């Protein structure tokens, strides 16, 4: 059943994949991957609260997978719960410190909560590591001039908010887009 759920999710049949993963978690509630995949289906359906709830269930079962934190962070960005997103992306960075999208999304959220100084430090760090990261350069410019950035989620997954490139893959991502 997991394979069928993954296949339907990959093909964009989000309602069907969500129904399959709902059946799986009813049978095996301790299967973190089913909770994560169901959260991903809900994210694509723009049920961000439902996706966040499912992410929390997956994280309670498996707190060592960065993709779950990333999706949880993305759902929180979508509902403008930036403080929760900062925590989620910090956990993701702790697990995979070389993912520029996690760093970017955290910097974006820091700026959204009004911590321009920390956001600027993060963006400077990002640009030092990833010199050609245009979304980070744009965010830096926004911070310096005091302009609120356009929603720019970077993710390898669900559609990014308007502005920066949208995600292309299944994963979630950053406030930019993957």
PDB file of C-alpha atoms in Angstrom:
ATOM      1  CA  UNK A   1       0.000   0.000   0.000  1.00  0.00           C
ATOM      2  CA  UNK A   2       2.905   2.382   0.737  1.00  0.00           C
ATOM      3  CA  UNK A   3       4.158   1.980  -2.823  1.00  0.00           C
ATOM      4  CA  UNK A   4       0.723   2.755  -4.222  1.00  0.00           C
ATOM      5  CA  UNK A   5       0.474   5.825  -1.986  1.00  0.00           C
ATOM      6  CA  UNK A   6       3.899   7.068  -3.090  1.00  0.00           C
ATOM      7  CA  UNK A   7       3.073   6.449  -6.734  1.00  0.00           C
ATOM      8  CA  UNK A   8      -0.213   8.373  -6.576  1.00  0.00           C
ATOM      9  CA  UNK A   9       1.524  11.198  -4.706  1.00  0.00           C
ATOM     10  CA  UNK A  10       4.274  11.341  -7.342  1.00  0.00           C
ATOM     11  CA  UNK A  11       1.632  11.435 -10.083  1.00  0.00           C
ATOM     12  CA  UNK A  12      -0.159  14.344  -8.434  1.00  0.00           C
ATOM     13  CA  UNK A  13      -3.235  12.444  -7.254  1.00  0.00           C
ATOM     14  CA  UNK A  14      -3.112  14.059  -3.837  1.00  0.00           C
ATOM     15  CA  UNK A  15      -6.609  13.183  -2.627  1.00  0.00           C
ATOM     16  CA  UNK A  16      -6.129   9.524  -3.526  1.00  0.00           C
ATOM     17  CA  UNK A  17      -2.664   9.412  -1.951  1.00  0.00           C
ATOM     18  CA  UNK A  18      -4.033  11.051   1.198  1.00  0.00           C
ATOM     19  CA  UNK A  19      -6.785   8.413   1.376  1.00  0.00           C
ATOM     20  CA  UNK A  20      -4.240   5.627   0.995  1.00  0.00           C
ATOM     21  CA  UNK A  21      -1.971   7.034   3.702  1.00  0.00           C
ATOM     22  CA  UNK A  22      -4.982   7.550   5.973  1.00  0.00           C
ATOM     23  CA  UNK A  23      -5.728   3.818   5.665  1.00  0.00           C
ATOM     24  CA  UNK A  24      -2.089   2.978   6.342  1.00  0.00           C
ATOM     25  CA  UNK A  25      -1.877   5.066   9.533  1.00  0.00           C
ATOM     26  CA  UNK A  26      -5.175   3.544  10.701  1.00  0.00           C
ATOM     27  CA  UNK A  27      -3.558   0.108  10.376  1.00  0.00           C
ATOM     28  CA  UNK A  28      -0.044   1.097  11.487  1.00  0.00           C
ATOM     29  CA  UNK A  29      -0.137   4.339  13.489  1.00  0.00           C
ATOM     30  CA  UNK A  30       3.569   4.059  14.345  1.00  0.00           C
ATOM     31  CA  UNK A  31       4.703   4.231  10.729  1.00  0.00           C
ATOM     32  CA  UNK A  32       6.254   7.698  10.518  1.00  0.00           C
ATOM     33  CA  UNK A  33       6.672   7.616   6.741  1.00  0.00           C
ATOM     34  CA  UNK A  34       2.927   7.241   6.194  1.00  0.00           C
ATOM     35  CA  UNK A  35       2.304  10.303   8.402  1.00  0.00           C
ATOM     36  CA  UNK A  36       4.935  12.243   6.457  1.00  0.00           C
ATOM     37  CA  UNK A  37       3.568  11.232   3.055  1.00  0.00           C
ATOM     38  CA  UNK A  38       0.036  12.091   4.180  1.00  0.00           C
ATOM     39  CA  UNK A  39       1.314  15.494   5.341  1.00  0.00           C
ATOM     40  CA  UNK A  40       2.887  16.000   1.943  1.00  0.00           C
ATOM     41  CA  UNK A  41      -0.404  15.159   0.216  1.00  0.00           C
ATOM     42  CA  UNK A  42      -2.233  17.654   2.428  1.00  0.00           C
ATOM     43  CA  UNK A  43       0.406  20.302   1.764  1.00  0.00           C
ATOM     44  CA  UNK A  44      -0.168  19.960  -1.971  1.00  0.00           C
ATOM     45  CA  UNK A  45      -3.907  20.282  -1.321  1.00  0.00           C
ATOM     46  CA  UNK A  46      -3.197  23.470   0.656  1.00  0.00           C
ATOM     47  CA  UNK A  47      -4.439  21.928   3.915  1.00  0.00           C
ATOM     48  CA  UNK A  48      -1.529  23.411   5.835  1.00  0.00           C
ATOM     49  CA  UNK A  49      -3.008  22.854   9.290  1.00  0.00           C
ATOM     50  CA  UNK A  50      -3.631  19.184   8.502  1.00  0.00           C
ATOM     51  CA  UNK A  51      -0.142  18.867   7.033  1.00  0.00           C
ATOM     52  CA  UNK A  52       1.389  20.440  10.147  1.00  0.00           C
ATOM     53  CA  UNK A  53      -0.552  18.067  12.411  1.00  0.00           C
ATOM     54  CA  UNK A  54       0.652  15.060  10.407  1.00  0.00           C
ATOM     55  CA  UNK A  55       4.231  16.362  10.463  1.00  0.00           C
ATOM     56  CA  UNK A  56       4.060  16.588  14.251  1.00  0.00           C
ATOM     57  CA  UNK A  57       2.888  12.960  14.372  1.00  0.00           C
ATOM     58  CA  UNK A  58       5.746  11.892  12.079  1.00  0.00           C
ATOM     59  CA  UNK A  59       8.294  13.864  14.129  1.00  0.00           C
ATOM     60  CA  UNK A  60       7.049  12.303  17.361  1.00  0.00           C
ATOM     61  CA  UNK A  61       7.848   8.914  15.822  1.00  0.00           C
ATOM     62  CA  UNK A  62      11.056   9.867  13.988  1.00  0.00           C
ATOM     63  CA  UNK A  63      12.757  13.119  15.020  1.00  0.00           C
ATOM     64  CA  UNK A  64      15.920  12.539  12.969  1.00  0.00           C
ATOM     65  CA  UNK A  65      14.711  13.108   9.413  1.00  0.00           C
ATOM     66  CA  UNK A  66      15.335  16.567   7.988  1.00  0.00           C
ATOM     67  CA  UNK A  67      12.657  16.267   5.278  1.00  0.00           C
ATOM     68  CA  UNK A  68       9.949  16.082   7.933  1.00  0.00           C
ATOM     69  CA  UNK A  69      11.251  19.230   9.625  1.00  0.00           C
ATOM     70  CA  UNK A  70      11.460  20.918   6.241  1.00  0.00           C
ATOM     71  CA  UNK A  71       7.833  20.125   5.417  1.00  0.00           C
ATOM     72  CA  UNK A  72       6.778  21.218   8.894  1.00  0.00           C
ATOM     73  CA  UNK A  73       8.671  24.479   8.417  1.00  0.00           C
ATOM     74  CA  UNK A  74       7.058  25.025   5.032  1.00  0.00           C
ATOM     75  CA  UNK A  75       3.566  24.465   6.420  1.00  0.00           C
ATOM     76  CA  UNK A  76       4.288  26.990   9.149  1.00  0.00           C
ATOM     77  CA  UNK A  77       5.489  29.552   6.617  1.00  0.00           C
ATOM     78  CA  UNK A  78       2.277  29.105   4.636  1.00  0.00           C
ATOM     79  CA  UNK A  79       0.196  29.960   7.732  1.00  0.00           C
ATOM     80  CA  UNK A  80       2.655  32.680   8.796  1.00  0.00           C
ATOM     81  CA  UNK A  81       3.784  30.899  11.955  1.00  0.00           C
ATOM     82  CA  UNK A  82       7.361  31.999  11.412  1.00  0.00           C
ATOM     83  CA  UNK A  83       8.588  31.259  14.945  1.00  0.00           C
ATOM     84  CA  UNK A  84       7.609  27.600  14.559  1.00  0.00           C
ATOM     85  CA  UNK A  85       9.176  27.528  11.100  1.00  0.00           C
ATOM     86  CA  UNK A  86      12.454  28.884  12.522  1.00  0.00           C
ATOM     87  CA  UNK A  87      12.541  26.042  15.044  1.00  0.00           C
ATOM     88  CA  UNK A  88      11.761  23.469  12.342  1.00  0.00           C
ATOM     89  CA  UNK A  89      14.462  24.725   9.965  1.00  0.00           C
ATOM     90  CA  UNK A  90      16.960  24.882  12.834  1.00  0.00           C
ATOM     91  CA  UNK A  91      16.328  21.179  13.500  1.00  0.00           C
ATOM     92  CA  UNK A  92      16.694  20.433   9.783  1.00  0.00           C
ATOM     93  CA  UNK A  93      20.016  22.325   9.715  1.00  0.00           C
ATOM     94  CA  UNK A  94      21.209  20.370  12.750  1.00  0.00           C
ATOM     95  CA  UNK A  95      20.616  17.180  10.767  1.00  0.00           C
ATOM     96  CA  UNK A  96      21.831  18.380   7.341  1.00  0.00           C
ATOM     97  CA  UNK A  97      23.964  21.507   7.758  1.00  0.00           C
ATOM     98  CA  UNK A  98      24.858  21.755   4.058  1.00  0.00           C
ATOM     99  CA  UNK A  99      21.342  22.378   2.764  1.00  0.00           C
ATOM    100  CA  UNK A 100      21.217  25.976   1.615  1.00  0.00           C
ATOM    101  CA  UNK A 101      17.420  25.988   1.388  1.00  0.00           C
ATOM    102  CA  UNK A 102      17.089  25.275   5.113  1.00  0.00           C
ATOM    103  CA  UNK A 103      19.430  28.161   5.856  1.00  0.00           C
ATOM    104  CA  UNK A 104      17.594  30.473   3.486  1.00  0.00           C
ATOM    105  CA  UNK A 105      14.161  29.624   4.847  1.00  0.00           C
ATOM    106  CA  UNK A 106      15.326  30.193   8.388  1.00  0.00           C
ATOM    107  CA  UNK A 107      16.805  33.583   7.432  1.00  0.00           C
ATOM    108  CA  UNK A 108      13.581  34.494   5.645  1.00  0.00           C
ATOM    109  CA  UNK A 109      11.542  33.604   8.743  1.00  0.00           C
ATOM    110  CA  UNK A 110      13.880  35.550  11.015  1.00  0.00           C
ATOM    111  CA  UNK A 111      13.309  38.597   8.846  1.00  0.00           C
ATOM    112  CA  UNK A 112       9.554  38.016   8.845  1.00  0.00           C
ATOM    113  CA  UNK A 113       9.468  38.037  12.677  1.00  0.00           C
ATOM    114  CA  UNK A 114      11.401  41.305  12.710  1.00  0.00           C
ATOM    115  CA  UNK A 115      14.876  40.060  13.619  1.00  0.00           C
ATOM    116  CA  UNK A 116      16.670  41.878  10.804  1.00  0.00           C
ATOM    117  CA  UNK A 117      20.078  41.613  12.456  1.00  0.00           C
ATOM    118  CA  UNK A 118      19.978  37.816  12.789  1.00  0.00           C
ATOM    119  CA  UNK A 119      18.452  37.483   9.318  1.00  0.00           C
ATOM    120  CA  UNK A 120      21.233  39.594   7.802  1.00  0.00           C
ATOM    121  CA  UNK A 121      23.905  37.540   9.592  1.00  0.00           C
ATOM    122  CA  UNK A 122      22.319  34.351   8.236  1.00  0.00           C
ATOM    123  CA  UNK A 123      22.098  35.719   4.698  1.00  0.00           C
ATOM    124  CA  UNK A 124      25.718  36.881   4.800  1.00  0.00           C
ATOM    125  CA  UNK A 125      26.718  33.385   5.920  1.00  0.00           C
ATOM    126  CA  UNK A 126      24.624  31.855   3.127  1.00  0.00           C
ATOM    127  CA  UNK A 127      26.196  34.109   0.487  1.00  0.00           C
ATOM    128  CA  UNK A 128      29.659  33.289   1.777  1.00  0.00           C
ATOM    129  CA  UNK A 129      28.971  29.560   1.325  1.00  0.00           C
ATOM    130  CA  UNK A 130      26.792  29.741  -1.790  1.00  0.00           C
ATOM    131  CA  UNK A 131      27.957  32.805  -3.700  1.00  0.00           C
ATOM    132  CA  UNK A 132      25.565  32.500  -6.642  1.00  0.00           C
ATOM    133  CA  UNK A 133      22.390  32.085  -4.603  1.00  0.00           C
ATOM    134  CA  UNK A 134      20.332  34.870  -6.189  1.00  0.00           C
ATOM    135  CA  UNK A 135      17.334  34.545  -3.868  1.00  0.00           C
ATOM    136  CA  UNK A 136      19.620  35.044  -0.869  1.00  0.00           C
ATOM    137  CA  UNK A 137      21.156  38.098  -2.530  1.00  0.00           C
ATOM    138  CA  UNK A 138      17.651  39.481  -3.108  1.00  0.00           C
ATOM    139  CA  UNK A 139      16.681  38.814   0.512  1.00  0.00           C
ATOM    140  CA  UNK A 140      19.846  40.582   1.656  1.00  0.00           C
ATOM    141  CA  UNK A 141      18.934  43.605  -0.427  1.00  0.00           C
ATOM    142  CA  UNK A 142      15.404  43.564   1.035  1.00  0.00           C
ATOM    143  CA  UNK A 143      16.795  43.453   4.574  1.00  0.00           C
ATOM    144  CA  UNK A 144      19.305  46.251   3.972  1.00  0.00           C
ATOM    145  CA  UNK A 145      16.691  48.623   2.543  1.00  0.00           C
ATOM    146  CA  UNK A 146      14.046  47.560   5.050  1.00  0.00           C
ATOM    147  CA  UNK A 147      11.665  46.184   2.444  1.00  0.00           C
ATOM    148  CA  UNK A 148       9.470  43.215   3.315  1.00  0.00           C
ATOM    149  CA  UNK A 149      10.428  40.437   0.933  1.00  0.00           C
ATOM    150  CA  UNK A 150       7.988  38.820  -1.418  1.00  0.00           C
ATOM    151  CA  UNK A 151       7.089  35.337  -0.310  1.00  0.00           C
ATOM    152  CA  UNK A 152       9.962  33.292  -1.572  1.00  0.00           C
ATOM    153  CA  UNK A 153       9.829  29.765  -0.372  1.00  0.00           C
ATOM    154  CA  UNK A 154      12.590  27.486  -1.467  1.00  0.00           C
ATOM    155  CA  UNK A 155      11.653  23.905  -1.542  1.00  0.00           C
ATOM    156  CA  UNK A 156      12.054  20.766  -3.472  1.00  0.00           C
ATOM    157  CA  UNK A 157       8.452  20.077  -2.996  1.00  0.00           C
ATOM    158  CA  UNK A 158       5.132  21.833  -2.869  1.00  0.00           C
ATOM    159  CA  UNK A 159       4.475  24.937  -4.819  1.00  0.00           C
ATOM    160  CA  UNK A 160       6.324  27.901  -3.550  1.00  0.00           C
ATOM    161  CA  UNK A 161       4.556  31.112  -2.777  1.00  0.00           C
ATOM    162  CA  UNK A 162       4.530  33.746  -5.472  1.00  0.00           C
ATOM    163  CA  UNK A 163       7.762  35.403  -6.446  1.00  0.00           C
ATOM    164  CA  UNK A 164      10.782  33.182  -6.428  1.00  0.00           C
ATOM    165  CA  UNK A 165      11.071  29.964  -8.392  1.00  0.00           C
ATOM    166  CA  UNK A 166       8.651  27.271  -7.409  1.00  0.00           C
ATOM    167  CA  UNK A 167       9.627  23.809  -6.207  1.00  0.00           C
ATOM    168  CA  UNK A 168       9.844  21.098  -8.746  1.00  0.00           C
ATOM    169  CA  UNK A 169      10.316  17.869  -6.846  1.00  0.00           C
ATOM    170  CA  UNK A 170       8.370  16.005  -4.206  1.00  0.00           C
ATOM    171  CA  UNK A 171      10.226  17.371  -1.255  1.00  0.00           C
ATOM    172  CA  UNK A 172       9.527  20.521   0.570  1.00  0.00           C
ATOM    173  CA  UNK A 173      12.027  23.273   0.633  1.00  0.00           C
ATOM    174  CA  UNK A 174      12.873  26.758   1.347  1.00  0.00           C
ATOM    175  CA  UNK A 175      11.084  29.979   1.194  1.00  0.00           C
ATOM    176  CA  UNK A 176      12.538  30.282  -2.200  1.00  0.00           C
ATOM    177  CA  UNK A 177      11.812  27.292  -4.243  1.00  0.00           C
ATOM    178  CA  UNK A 178      13.813  24.416  -5.443  1.00  0.00           C
TER     179      UNK A 178
END
